[in-house]
Short mmCIF file of C-alpha atoms and ligand atoms in Angstrom, two decimals:
data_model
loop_
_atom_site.label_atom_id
_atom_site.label_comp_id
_atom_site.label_asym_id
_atom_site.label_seq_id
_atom_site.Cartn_x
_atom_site.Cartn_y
_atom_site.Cartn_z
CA UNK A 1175 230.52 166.81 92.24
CA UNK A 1176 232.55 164.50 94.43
CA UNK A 1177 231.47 164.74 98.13
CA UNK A 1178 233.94 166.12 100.93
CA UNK A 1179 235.08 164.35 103.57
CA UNK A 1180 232.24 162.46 105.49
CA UNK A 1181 231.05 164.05 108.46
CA UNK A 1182 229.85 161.26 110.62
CA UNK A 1183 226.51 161.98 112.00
CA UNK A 1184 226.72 165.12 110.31
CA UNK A 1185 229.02 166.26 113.35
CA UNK A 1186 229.58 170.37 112.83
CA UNK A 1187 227.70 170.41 109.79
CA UNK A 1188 225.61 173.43 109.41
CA UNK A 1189 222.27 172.31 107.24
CA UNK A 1190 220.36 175.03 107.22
CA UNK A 1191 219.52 178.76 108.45
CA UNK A 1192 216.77 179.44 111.49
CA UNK A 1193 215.90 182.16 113.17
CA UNK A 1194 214.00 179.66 116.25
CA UNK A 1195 217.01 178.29 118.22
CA UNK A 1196 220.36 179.63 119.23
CA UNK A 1197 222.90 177.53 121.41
CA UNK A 1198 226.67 178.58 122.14
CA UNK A 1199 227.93 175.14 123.23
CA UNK A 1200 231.16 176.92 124.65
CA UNK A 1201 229.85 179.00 126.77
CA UNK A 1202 226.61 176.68 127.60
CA UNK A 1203 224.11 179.31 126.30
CA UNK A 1204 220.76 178.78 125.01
CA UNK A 1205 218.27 180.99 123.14
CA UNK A 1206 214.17 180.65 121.93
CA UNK A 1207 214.08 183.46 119.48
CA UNK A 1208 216.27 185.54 120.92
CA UNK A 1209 215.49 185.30 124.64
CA UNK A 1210 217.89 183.11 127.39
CA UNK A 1211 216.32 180.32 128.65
CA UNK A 1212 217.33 181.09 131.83
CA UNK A 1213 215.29 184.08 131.87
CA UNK A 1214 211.98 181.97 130.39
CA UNK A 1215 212.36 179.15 132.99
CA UNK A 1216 212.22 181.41 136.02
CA UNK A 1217 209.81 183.63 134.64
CA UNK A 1218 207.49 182.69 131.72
CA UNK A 1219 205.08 179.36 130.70
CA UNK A 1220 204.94 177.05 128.86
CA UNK A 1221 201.86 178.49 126.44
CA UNK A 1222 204.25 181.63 126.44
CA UNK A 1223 207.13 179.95 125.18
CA UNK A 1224 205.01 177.91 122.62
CA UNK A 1225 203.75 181.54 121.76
CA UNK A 1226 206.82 182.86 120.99
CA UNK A 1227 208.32 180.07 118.68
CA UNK A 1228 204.88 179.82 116.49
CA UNK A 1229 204.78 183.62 116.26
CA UNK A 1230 208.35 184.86 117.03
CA UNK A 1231 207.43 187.18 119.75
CA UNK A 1232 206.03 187.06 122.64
CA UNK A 1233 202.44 187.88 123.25
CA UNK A 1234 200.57 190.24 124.74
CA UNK A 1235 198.45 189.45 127.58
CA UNK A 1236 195.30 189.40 125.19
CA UNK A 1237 197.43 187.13 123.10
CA UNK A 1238 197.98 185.00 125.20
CA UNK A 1239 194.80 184.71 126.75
CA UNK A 1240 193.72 183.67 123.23
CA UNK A 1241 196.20 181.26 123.12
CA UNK A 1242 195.28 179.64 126.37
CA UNK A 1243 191.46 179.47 125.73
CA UNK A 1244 192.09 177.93 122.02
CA UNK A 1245 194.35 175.22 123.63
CA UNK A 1246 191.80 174.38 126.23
CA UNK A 1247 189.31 173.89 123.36
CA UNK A 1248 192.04 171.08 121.19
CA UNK A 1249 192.93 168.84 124.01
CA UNK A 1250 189.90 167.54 123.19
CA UNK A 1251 190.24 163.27 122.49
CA UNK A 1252 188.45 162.13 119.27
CA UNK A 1253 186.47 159.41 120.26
CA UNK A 1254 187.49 157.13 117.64
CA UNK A 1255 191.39 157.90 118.18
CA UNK A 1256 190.30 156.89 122.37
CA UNK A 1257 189.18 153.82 120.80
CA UNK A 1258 192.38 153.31 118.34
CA UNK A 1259 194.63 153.85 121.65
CA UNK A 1260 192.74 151.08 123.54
CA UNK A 1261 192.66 148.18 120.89
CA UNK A 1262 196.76 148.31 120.65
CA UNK A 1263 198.47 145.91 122.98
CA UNK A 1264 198.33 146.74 126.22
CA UNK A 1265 202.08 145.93 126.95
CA UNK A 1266 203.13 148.77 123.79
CA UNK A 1267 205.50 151.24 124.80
CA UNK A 1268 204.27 154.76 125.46
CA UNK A 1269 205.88 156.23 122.77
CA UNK A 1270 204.94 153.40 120.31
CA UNK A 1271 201.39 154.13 121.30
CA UNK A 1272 202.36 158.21 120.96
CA UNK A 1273 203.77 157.54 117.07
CA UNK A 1274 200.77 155.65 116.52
CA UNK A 1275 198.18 158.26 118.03
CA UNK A 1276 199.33 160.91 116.48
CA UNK A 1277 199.64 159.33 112.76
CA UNK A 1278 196.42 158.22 113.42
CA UNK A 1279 194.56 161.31 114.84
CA UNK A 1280 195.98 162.42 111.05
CA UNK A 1281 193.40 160.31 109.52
CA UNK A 1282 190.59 162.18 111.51
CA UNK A 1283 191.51 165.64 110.75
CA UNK A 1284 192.76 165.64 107.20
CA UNK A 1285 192.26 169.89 106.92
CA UNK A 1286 195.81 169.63 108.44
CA UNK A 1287 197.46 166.73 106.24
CA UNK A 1288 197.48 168.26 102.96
CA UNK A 1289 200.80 168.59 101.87
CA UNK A 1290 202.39 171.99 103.06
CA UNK A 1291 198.82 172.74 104.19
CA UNK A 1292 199.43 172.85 107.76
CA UNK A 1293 199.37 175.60 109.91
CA UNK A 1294 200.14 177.05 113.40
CA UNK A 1295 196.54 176.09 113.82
CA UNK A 1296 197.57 172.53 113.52
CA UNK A 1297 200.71 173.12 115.22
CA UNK A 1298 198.70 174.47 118.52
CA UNK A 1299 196.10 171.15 118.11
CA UNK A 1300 199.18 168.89 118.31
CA UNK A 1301 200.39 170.46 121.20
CA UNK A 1302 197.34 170.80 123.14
CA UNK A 1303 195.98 166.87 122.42
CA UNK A 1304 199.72 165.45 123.66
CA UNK A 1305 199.01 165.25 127.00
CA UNK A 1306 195.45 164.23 126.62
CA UNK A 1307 197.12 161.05 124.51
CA UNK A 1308 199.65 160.93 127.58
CA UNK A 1309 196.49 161.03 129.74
CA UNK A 1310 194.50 158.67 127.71
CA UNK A 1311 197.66 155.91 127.59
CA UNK A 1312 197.86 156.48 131.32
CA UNK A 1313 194.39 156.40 132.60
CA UNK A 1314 194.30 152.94 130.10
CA UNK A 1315 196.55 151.50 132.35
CA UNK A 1316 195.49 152.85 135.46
CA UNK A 1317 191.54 152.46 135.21
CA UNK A 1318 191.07 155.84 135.82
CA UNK A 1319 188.33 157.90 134.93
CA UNK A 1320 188.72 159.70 131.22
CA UNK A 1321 190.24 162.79 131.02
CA UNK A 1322 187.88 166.33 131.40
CA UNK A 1323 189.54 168.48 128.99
CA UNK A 1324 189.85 171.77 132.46
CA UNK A 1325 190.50 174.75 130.66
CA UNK A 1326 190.54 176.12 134.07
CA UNK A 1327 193.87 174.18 134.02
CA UNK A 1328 197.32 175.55 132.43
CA UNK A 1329 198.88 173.15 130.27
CA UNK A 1330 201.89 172.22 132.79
CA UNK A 1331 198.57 171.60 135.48
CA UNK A 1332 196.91 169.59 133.12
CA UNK A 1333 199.36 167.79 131.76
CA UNK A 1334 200.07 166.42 135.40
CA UNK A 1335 195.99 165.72 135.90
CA UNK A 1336 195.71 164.10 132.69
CA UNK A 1337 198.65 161.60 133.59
CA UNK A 1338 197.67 161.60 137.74
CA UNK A 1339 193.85 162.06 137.12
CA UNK A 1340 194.64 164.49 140.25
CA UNK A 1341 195.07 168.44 140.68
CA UNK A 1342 198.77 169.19 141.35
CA UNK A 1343 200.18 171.76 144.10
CA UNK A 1344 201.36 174.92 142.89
CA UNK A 1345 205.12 173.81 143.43
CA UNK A 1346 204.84 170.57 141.39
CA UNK A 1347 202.71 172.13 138.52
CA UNK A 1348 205.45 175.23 138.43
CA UNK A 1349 208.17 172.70 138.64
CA UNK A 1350 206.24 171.24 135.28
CA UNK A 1351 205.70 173.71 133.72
CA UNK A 1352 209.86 174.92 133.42
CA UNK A 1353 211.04 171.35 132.33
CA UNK A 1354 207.93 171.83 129.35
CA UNK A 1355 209.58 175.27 128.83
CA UNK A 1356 213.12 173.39 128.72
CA UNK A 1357 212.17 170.71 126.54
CA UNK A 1358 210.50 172.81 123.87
CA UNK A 1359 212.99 173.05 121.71
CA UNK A 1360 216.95 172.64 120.93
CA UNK A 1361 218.01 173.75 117.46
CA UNK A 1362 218.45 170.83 114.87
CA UNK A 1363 218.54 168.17 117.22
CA UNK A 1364 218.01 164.60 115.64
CA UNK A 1365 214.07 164.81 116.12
CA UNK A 1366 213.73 167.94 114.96
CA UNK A 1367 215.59 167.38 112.00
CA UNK A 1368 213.81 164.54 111.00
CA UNK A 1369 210.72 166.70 111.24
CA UNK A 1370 212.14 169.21 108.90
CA UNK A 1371 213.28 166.77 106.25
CA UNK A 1372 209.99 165.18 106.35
CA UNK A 1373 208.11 168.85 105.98
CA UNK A 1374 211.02 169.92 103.13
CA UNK A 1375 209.77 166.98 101.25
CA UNK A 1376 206.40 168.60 100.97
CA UNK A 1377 204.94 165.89 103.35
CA UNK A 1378 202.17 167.30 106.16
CA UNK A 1379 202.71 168.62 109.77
CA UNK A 1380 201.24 165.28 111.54
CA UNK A 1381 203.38 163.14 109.23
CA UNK A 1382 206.47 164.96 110.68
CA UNK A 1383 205.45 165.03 114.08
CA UNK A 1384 205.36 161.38 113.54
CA UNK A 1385 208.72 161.09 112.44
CA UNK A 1386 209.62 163.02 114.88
CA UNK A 1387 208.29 161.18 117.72
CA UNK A 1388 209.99 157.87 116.57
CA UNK A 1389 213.30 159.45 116.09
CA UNK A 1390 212.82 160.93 119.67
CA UNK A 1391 212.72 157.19 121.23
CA UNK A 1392 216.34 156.56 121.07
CA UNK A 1393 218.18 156.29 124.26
CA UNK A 1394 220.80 158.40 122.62
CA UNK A 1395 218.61 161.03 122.26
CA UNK A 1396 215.10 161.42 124.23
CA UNK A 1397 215.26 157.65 126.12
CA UNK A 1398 218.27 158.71 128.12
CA UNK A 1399 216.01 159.95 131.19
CA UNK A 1400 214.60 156.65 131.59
CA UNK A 1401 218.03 154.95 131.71
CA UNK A 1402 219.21 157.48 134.40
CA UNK A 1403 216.71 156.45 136.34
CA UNK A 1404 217.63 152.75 135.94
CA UNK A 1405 220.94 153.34 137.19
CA UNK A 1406 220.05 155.09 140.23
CA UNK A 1407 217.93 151.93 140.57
CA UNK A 1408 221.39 149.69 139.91
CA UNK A 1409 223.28 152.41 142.43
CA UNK A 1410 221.13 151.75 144.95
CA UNK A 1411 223.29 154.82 147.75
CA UNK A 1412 225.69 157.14 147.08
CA UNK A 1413 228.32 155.03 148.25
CA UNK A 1414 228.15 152.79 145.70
CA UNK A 1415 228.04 155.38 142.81
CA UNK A 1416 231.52 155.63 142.58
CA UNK A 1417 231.64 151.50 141.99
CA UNK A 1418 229.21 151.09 139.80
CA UNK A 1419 230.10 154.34 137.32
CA UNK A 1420 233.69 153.44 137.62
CA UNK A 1421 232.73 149.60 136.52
CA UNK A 1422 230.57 150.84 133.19
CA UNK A 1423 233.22 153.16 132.24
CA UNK A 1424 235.68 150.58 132.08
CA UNK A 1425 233.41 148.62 129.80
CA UNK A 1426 233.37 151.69 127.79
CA UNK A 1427 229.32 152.08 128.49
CA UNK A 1428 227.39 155.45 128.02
CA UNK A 1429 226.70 156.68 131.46
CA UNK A 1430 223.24 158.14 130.69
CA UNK A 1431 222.89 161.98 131.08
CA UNK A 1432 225.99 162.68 130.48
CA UNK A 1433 227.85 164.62 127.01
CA UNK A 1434 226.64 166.49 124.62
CA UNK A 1435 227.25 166.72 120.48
CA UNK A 1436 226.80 170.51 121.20
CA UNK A 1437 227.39 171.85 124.82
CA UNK A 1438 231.39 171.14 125.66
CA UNK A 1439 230.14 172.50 129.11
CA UNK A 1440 226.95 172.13 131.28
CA UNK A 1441 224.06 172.06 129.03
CA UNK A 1442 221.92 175.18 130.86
CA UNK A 1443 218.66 173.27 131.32
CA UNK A 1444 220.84 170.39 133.78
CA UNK A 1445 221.91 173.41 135.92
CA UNK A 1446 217.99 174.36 135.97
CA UNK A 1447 216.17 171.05 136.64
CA UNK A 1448 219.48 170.04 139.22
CA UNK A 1449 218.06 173.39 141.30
CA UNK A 1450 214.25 171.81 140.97
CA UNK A 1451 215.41 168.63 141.33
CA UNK A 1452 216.64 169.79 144.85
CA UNK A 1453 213.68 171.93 145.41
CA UNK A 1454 210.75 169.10 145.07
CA UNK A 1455 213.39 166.41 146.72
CA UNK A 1456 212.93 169.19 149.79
CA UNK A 1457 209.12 169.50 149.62
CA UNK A 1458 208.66 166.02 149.91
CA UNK A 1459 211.52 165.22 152.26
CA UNK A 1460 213.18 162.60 149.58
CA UNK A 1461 216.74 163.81 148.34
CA UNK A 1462 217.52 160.21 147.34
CA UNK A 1463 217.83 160.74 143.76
CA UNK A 1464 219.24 163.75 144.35
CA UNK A 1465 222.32 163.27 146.23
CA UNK A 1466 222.68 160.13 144.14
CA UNK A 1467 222.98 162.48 140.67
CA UNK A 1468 225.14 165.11 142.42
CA UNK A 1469 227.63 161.76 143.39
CA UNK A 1470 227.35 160.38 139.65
CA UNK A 1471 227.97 163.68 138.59
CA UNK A 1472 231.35 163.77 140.43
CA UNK A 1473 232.46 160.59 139.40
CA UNK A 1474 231.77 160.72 135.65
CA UNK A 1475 233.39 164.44 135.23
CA UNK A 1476 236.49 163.21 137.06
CA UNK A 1477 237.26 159.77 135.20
CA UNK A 1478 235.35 161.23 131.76
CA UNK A 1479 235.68 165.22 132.03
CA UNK A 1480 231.80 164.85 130.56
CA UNK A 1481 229.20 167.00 131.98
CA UNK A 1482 225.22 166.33 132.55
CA UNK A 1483 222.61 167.06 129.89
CA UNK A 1484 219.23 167.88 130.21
CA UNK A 1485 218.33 164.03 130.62
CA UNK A 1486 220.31 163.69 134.19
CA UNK A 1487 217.95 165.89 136.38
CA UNK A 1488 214.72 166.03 134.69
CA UNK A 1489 213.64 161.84 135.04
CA UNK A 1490 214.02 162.27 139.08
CA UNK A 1491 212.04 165.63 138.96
CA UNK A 1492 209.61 163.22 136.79
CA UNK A 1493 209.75 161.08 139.06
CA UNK A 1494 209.04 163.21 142.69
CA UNK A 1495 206.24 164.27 140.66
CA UNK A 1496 204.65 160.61 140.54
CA UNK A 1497 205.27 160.14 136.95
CA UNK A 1498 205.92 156.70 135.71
CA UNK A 1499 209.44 156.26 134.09
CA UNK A 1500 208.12 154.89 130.41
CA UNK A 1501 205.86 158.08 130.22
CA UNK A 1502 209.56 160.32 130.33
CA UNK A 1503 209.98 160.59 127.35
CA UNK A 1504 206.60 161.06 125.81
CA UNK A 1505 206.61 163.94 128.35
CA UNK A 1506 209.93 165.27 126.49
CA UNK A 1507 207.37 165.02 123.09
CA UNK A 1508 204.57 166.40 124.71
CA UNK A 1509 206.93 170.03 125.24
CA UNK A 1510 209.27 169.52 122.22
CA UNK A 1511 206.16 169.05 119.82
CA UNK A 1512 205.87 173.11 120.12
CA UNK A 1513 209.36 173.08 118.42
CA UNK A 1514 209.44 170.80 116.11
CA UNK A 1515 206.06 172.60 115.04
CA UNK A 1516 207.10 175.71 114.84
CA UNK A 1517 210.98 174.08 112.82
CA UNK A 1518 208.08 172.40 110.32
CA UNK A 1519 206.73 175.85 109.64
CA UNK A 1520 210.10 177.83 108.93
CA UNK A 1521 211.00 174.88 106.59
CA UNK A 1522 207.22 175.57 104.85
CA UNK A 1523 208.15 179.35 104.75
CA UNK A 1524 211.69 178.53 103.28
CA UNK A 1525 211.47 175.38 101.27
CA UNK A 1526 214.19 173.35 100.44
CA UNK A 1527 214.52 169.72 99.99
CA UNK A 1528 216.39 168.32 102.43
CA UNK A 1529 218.87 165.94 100.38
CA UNK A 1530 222.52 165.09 101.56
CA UNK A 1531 225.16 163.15 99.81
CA UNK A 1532 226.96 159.72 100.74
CA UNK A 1533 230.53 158.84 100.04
CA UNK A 1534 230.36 155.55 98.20
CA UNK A 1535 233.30 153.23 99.12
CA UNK A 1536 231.52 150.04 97.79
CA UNK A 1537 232.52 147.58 94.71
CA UNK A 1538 231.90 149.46 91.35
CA UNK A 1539 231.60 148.32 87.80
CA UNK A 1540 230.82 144.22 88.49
CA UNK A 1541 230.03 141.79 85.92
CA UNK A 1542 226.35 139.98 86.55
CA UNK A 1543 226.75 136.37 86.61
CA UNK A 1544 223.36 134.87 85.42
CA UNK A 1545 221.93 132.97 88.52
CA UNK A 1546 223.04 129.54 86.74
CA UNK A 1547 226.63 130.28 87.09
CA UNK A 1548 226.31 131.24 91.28
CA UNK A 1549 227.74 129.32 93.52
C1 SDX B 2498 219.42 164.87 124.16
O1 SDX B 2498 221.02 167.15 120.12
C2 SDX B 2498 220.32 167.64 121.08
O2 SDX B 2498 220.16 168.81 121.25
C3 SDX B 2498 219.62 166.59 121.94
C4 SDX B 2498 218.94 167.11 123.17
C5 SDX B 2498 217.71 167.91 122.82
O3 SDX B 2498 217.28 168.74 123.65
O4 SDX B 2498 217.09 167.62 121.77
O5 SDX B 2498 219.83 167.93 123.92
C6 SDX B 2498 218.44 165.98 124.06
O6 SDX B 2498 219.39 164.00 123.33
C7 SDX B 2498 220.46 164.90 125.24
C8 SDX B 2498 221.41 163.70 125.16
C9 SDX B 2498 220.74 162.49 125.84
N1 SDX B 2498 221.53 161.29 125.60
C10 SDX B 2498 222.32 160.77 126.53
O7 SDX B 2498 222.48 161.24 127.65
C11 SDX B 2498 223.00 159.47 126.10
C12 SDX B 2498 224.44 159.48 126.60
N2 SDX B 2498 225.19 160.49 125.87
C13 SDX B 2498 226.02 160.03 124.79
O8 SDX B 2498 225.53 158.93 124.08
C14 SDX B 2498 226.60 161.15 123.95
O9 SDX B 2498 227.14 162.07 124.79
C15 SDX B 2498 225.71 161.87 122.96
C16 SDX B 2498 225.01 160.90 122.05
C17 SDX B 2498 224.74 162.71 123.66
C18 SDX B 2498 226.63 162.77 122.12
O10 SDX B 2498 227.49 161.92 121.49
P1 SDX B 2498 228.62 162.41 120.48
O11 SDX B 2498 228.69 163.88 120.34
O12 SDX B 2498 228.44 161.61 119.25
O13 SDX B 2498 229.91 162.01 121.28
P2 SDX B 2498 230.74 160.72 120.96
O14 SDX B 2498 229.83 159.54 120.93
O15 SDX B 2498 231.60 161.01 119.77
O16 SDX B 2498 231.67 160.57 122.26
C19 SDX B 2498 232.89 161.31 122.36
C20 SDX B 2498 233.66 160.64 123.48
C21 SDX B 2498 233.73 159.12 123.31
O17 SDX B 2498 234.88 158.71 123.99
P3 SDX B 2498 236.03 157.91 123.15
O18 SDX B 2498 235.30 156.68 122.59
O19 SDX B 2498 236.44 158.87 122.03
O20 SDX B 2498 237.09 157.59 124.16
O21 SDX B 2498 233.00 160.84 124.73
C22 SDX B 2498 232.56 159.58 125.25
C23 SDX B 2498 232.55 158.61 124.09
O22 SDX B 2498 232.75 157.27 124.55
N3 SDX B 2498 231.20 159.77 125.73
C24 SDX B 2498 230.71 159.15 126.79
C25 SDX B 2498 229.41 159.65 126.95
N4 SDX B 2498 229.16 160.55 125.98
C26 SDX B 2498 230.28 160.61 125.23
N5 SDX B 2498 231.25 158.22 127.65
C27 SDX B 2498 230.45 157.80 128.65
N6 SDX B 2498 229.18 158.24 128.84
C28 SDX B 2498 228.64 159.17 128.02
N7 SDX B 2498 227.41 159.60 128.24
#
């Protein structure tokens, strides 16, 4: 069969069917299962929303009480994987040391790692032991104390004392807990569809978690909130916004935050974290980064007509919050590991390999020249 045209970066190309994810990129619309994410940012959490893409419905109090108490229980930190994260190199990137963590933790509990073994069971240990690997990688650097697992703690509050080794206010651990609800999941997104071509090979949940992670990295895809925050940096005031954007854009640089394969208008969850972006800037009387964005914003939808993704507002939320830039985007992993999970598990349910085509347009039918007769 000859292939059709190439589709680069499989733009528009619809791979497979799921019932997890719905986005209308027109109208900037997003969906977990059904429900607006609008409506789960201002009034669910996080263990609710990981709820409802394991188990495609939302849980009953009971439920979810179950949920919380089995989480508490799997943020637990193998001692041997505490001792893996501390002989890498102190200088390894976050999410190097995240990859590595979790394909190692894979090695201590191999009930989950037999092929097309794995479970929501292993899908709710994943998600519960992130941030106690965020913690862990933290703390390392830090010389803080190691991290109690708190099940008195939801997984937004945690999450911010694992990485802090402090409690967090109500405001800043509700102002967590929506950018883990936003993050948690977007459809076939690069990282998630590396995870589902590793599960449709047969391969086990960690092992595409793992992919996942390192696909994640990229600054084109989960890096980007790091960058933004390097150009506020390079900014410096408003004033100078419209300089310095106007300068990259005429080197034809990627202004960070900004465009979308999908959304061709504001991608929801910018419009969300902008609001919380404002809201924490307010509690702690710093609007810096804030006014900065909203000046950035202006510049790069008048000479671009691009609008901001969900990378623009959530690194200075990050940020207010006291959260070192390099742990950004293991953050993003720590929420979107509850969708990737629960992608892994539809693929399990509704196998098939995962095997595209490529368009060859490279020499055919060559003679082979016995290496005496090379030049
Ligand atoms: C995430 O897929 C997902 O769902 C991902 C994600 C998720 O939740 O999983 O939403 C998370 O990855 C958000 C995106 C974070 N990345 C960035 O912010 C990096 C900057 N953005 C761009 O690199 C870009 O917009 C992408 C990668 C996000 C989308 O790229 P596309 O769809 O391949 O668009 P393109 O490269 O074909 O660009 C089309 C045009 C080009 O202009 P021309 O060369 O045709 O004149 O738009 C321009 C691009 O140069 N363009 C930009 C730009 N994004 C696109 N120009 C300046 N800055 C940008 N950010």
């Amino acid at each position: 069969m000859e292939p059709s045209d190439v589709q680069r970066g499989l733009e528009d190309v619809v791979a497979l069917e799921s019932r997890i994810c719905f986005i209308d990129g027109q109208q900037g619309r997003l969906l977990y299962r059904g429900y607006d994410i609008r409506e789960l940012a201002s009034r669910s959490t996080f263990e609710e929303v990981a709820y409802l893409l394991w188990y495609s419905r939302l849980p009953s109090a009971g439920q979810l009480a179950d949920l919380k108490r089995r989480m508490a229980e799997l943020r637990v930190l193998p001692d041997a994987l505490a001792r893996t994260i501390d002989s890498l190199p102190s200088a390894a990137l976050p999410m190097d040391v995240l990859r590595t963590a979790v394909s190692a933790l894979a090695l201590l509990e191999p009930e989950e790692t037999k092929p097309g073994a794995s479970s929501i069971g292993g899908a709710q240990r994943l998600t519960a032991v992130l941030p106690t690997i965020l913690g862990w990688i933290q703390r390392r650097r830090s010389g803080a104390r190691p991290v109690a697992a708190r099940p008195d703690l939801s997984q937004a509050a945690y999450t911010l004392y694992a990485l802090l080794d402090r409690e967090p206010s109500e405001l800043d651990a509700r102002a967590m807990d929506v950018a883990l609800i936003l993050h948690a999941d977007h459809e076939l997104n690069a990282s998630t569809f590396a995870a589902r071509v590793t599960a449709s090979t047969l391969s086990d949940l960690y092992s595409a978690i793992t992919s996942a992670i390192g696909t994640l990295k990229g600054p084109l895809h989960g890096g980007a909130n790091e960058r933004v925050m390097e150009l506020l940096a390079e900014i410096g005031t408003p004033d100078r916004a419209e300089e310095v954007v106007k300068a990259k854009l005429a080197r034809h640089e990627r202004i960070m935050g900004f465009g979308h394969r999908v959304y061709k208008v504001e991608d929801p969850r910018a419009t969300i974290l902008r609001e919380w972006s404002r809201k924490v800037g307010e509690e702690r009387g710093n609007l810096n980064d804030y006014a900065l964005l909203r000046k950035v914003e202006e510049v790069v939808h008048r000479e671009k007509g691009l609008y901001p993704n969900v990378d623009l507002y959530s690194g200075s939320v990050y940020s207010l919050l006291g959260i070192p830039h390099d742990l950004f985007t293991p953050l993003f992993a720590s929420s979107r590991v509850a969708g990737w999970t629960a992608h892994v598990l539809e693929e399990y349910d509704d196998l098939r390999l995962i095997r595209p085509m490529a368009k060859y347009v490279g020499a055919t039918d060559l003679t082979y020249v016995p290496i005496g007769g090379r030049t």
